[in-house]
Short mmCIF file of the C-alpha atoms (twelve columns), coordinates in Angstrom:
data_MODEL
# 
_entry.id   MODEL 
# 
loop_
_atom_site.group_PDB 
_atom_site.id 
_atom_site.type_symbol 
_atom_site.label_atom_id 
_atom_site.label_alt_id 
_atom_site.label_comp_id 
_atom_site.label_asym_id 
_atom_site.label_seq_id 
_atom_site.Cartn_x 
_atom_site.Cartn_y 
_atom_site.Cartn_z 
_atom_site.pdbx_PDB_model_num 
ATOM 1  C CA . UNK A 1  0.000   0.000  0.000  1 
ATOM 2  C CA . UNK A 2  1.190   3.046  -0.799 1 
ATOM 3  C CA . UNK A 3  -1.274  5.467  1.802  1 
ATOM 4  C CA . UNK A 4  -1.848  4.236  5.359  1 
ATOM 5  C CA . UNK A 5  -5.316  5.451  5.692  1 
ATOM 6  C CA . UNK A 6  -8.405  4.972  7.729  1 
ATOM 7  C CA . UNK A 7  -10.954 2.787  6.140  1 
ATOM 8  C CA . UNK A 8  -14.602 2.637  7.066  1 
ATOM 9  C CA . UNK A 9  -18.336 2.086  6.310  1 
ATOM 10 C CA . UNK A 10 -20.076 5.295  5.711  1 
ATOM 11 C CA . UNK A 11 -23.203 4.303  7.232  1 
ATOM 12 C CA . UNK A 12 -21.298 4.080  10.577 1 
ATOM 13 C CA . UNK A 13 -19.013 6.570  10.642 1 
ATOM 14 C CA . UNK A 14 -19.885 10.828 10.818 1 
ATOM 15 C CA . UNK A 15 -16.185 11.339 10.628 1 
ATOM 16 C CA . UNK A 16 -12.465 11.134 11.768 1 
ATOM 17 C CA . UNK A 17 -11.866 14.186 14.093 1 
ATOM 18 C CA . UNK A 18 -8.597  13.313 14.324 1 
ATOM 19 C CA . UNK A 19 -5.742  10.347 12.612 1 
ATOM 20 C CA . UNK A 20 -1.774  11.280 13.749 1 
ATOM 21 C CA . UNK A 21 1.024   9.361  13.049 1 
ATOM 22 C CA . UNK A 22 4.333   9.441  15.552 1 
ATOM 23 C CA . UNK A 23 7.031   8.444  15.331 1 
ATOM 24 C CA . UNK A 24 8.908   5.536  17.699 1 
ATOM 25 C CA . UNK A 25 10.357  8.900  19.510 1 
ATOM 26 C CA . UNK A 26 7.032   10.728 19.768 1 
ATOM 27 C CA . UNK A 27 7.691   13.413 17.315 1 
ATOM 28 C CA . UNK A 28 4.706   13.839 15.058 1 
ATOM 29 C CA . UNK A 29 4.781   13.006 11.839 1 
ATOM 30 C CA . UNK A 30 1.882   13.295 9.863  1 
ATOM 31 C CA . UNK A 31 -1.873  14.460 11.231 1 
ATOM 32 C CA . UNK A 32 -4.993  15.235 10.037 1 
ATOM 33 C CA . UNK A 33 -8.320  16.698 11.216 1 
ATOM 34 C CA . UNK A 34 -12.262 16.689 10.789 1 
ATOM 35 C CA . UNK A 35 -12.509 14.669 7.161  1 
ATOM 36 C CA . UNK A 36 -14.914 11.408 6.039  1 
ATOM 37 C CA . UNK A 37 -13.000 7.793  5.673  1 
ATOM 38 C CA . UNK A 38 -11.612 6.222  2.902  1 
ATOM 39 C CA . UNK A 39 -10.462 8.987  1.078  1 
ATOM 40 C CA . UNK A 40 -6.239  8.854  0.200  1 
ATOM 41 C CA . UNK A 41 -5.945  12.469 0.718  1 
ATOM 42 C CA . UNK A 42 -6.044  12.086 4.321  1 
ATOM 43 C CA . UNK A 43 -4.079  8.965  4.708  1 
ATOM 44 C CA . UNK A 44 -0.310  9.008  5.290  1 
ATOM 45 C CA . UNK A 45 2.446   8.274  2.147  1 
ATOM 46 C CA . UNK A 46 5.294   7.336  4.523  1 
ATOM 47 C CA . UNK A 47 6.949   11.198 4.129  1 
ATOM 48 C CA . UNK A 48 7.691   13.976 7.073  1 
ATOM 49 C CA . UNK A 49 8.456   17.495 5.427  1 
ATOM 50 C CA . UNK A 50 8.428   16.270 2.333  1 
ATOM 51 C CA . UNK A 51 11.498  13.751 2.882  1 
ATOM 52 C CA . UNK A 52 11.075  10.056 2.587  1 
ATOM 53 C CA . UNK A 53 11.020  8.665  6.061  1 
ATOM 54 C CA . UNK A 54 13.196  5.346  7.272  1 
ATOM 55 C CA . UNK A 55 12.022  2.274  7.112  1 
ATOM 56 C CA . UNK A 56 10.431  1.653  11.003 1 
ATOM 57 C CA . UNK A 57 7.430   0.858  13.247 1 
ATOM 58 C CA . UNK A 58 4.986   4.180  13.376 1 
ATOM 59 C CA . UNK A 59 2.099   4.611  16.088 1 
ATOM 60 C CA . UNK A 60 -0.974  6.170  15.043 1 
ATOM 61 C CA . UNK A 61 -4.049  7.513  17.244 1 
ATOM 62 C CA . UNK A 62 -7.228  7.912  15.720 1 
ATOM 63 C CA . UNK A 63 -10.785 9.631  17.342 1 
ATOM 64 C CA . UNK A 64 -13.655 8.550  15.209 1 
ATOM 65 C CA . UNK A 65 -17.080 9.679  16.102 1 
ATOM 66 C CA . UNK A 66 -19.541 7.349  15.630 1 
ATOM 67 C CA . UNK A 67 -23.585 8.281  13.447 1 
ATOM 68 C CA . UNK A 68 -24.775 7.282  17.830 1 
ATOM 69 C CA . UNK A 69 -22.472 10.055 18.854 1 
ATOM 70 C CA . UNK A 70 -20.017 8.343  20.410 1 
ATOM 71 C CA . UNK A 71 -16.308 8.694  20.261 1 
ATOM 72 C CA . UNK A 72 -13.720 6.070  20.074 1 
ATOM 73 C CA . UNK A 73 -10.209 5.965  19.779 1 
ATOM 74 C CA . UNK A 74 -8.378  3.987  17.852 1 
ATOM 75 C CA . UNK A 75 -4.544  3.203  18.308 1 
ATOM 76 C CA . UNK A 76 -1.970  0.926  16.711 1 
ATOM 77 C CA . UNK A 77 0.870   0.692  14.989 1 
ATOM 78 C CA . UNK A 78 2.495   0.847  11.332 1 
ATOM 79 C CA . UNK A 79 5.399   -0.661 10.149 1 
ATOM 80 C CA . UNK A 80 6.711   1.353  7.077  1 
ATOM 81 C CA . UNK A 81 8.772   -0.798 4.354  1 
ATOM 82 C CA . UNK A 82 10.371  0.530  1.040  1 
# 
């Protein structure tokens, strides 16, 4: 894959408030706000100010409010290859 992004069913989901990607040292390296799933231009390429990052395990935090209301978060992890 060439975009780690969030993936959903649209009869479930109102929105992503929030997807960020850090680093294993906490620096951030990608985020994203208020936007529908499934759509690439939100999702992540592997790149941090425009440079190609290292090969290397990424954690990423997601809020995702729900069509009840409710907010979850997500969390997890993302190992980048090239």
């Amino acid at each position: 894959n060439d975009v780690f992004m969030i993936f959903s069913d649209d009869r479930s989901v109102v929105k992503i408030k929030s997807f960020q990607i850090f680093s294993r040292w906490g620096e951030l390296v990608s985020e994203h706000y208020d936007f529908l799933p499934n759509d690439p231009a939100y999702g992540w390429d592997g790149k941090h100010r425009g440079q190609d990052m290292n090969p290397a395990v990424f954690v990423w935090y997601a809020v995702i409010e729900l069509v009840d209301g409710q907010e979850v978060l997500y969390e997890g992890d993302v190992t980048l290859m090239r």
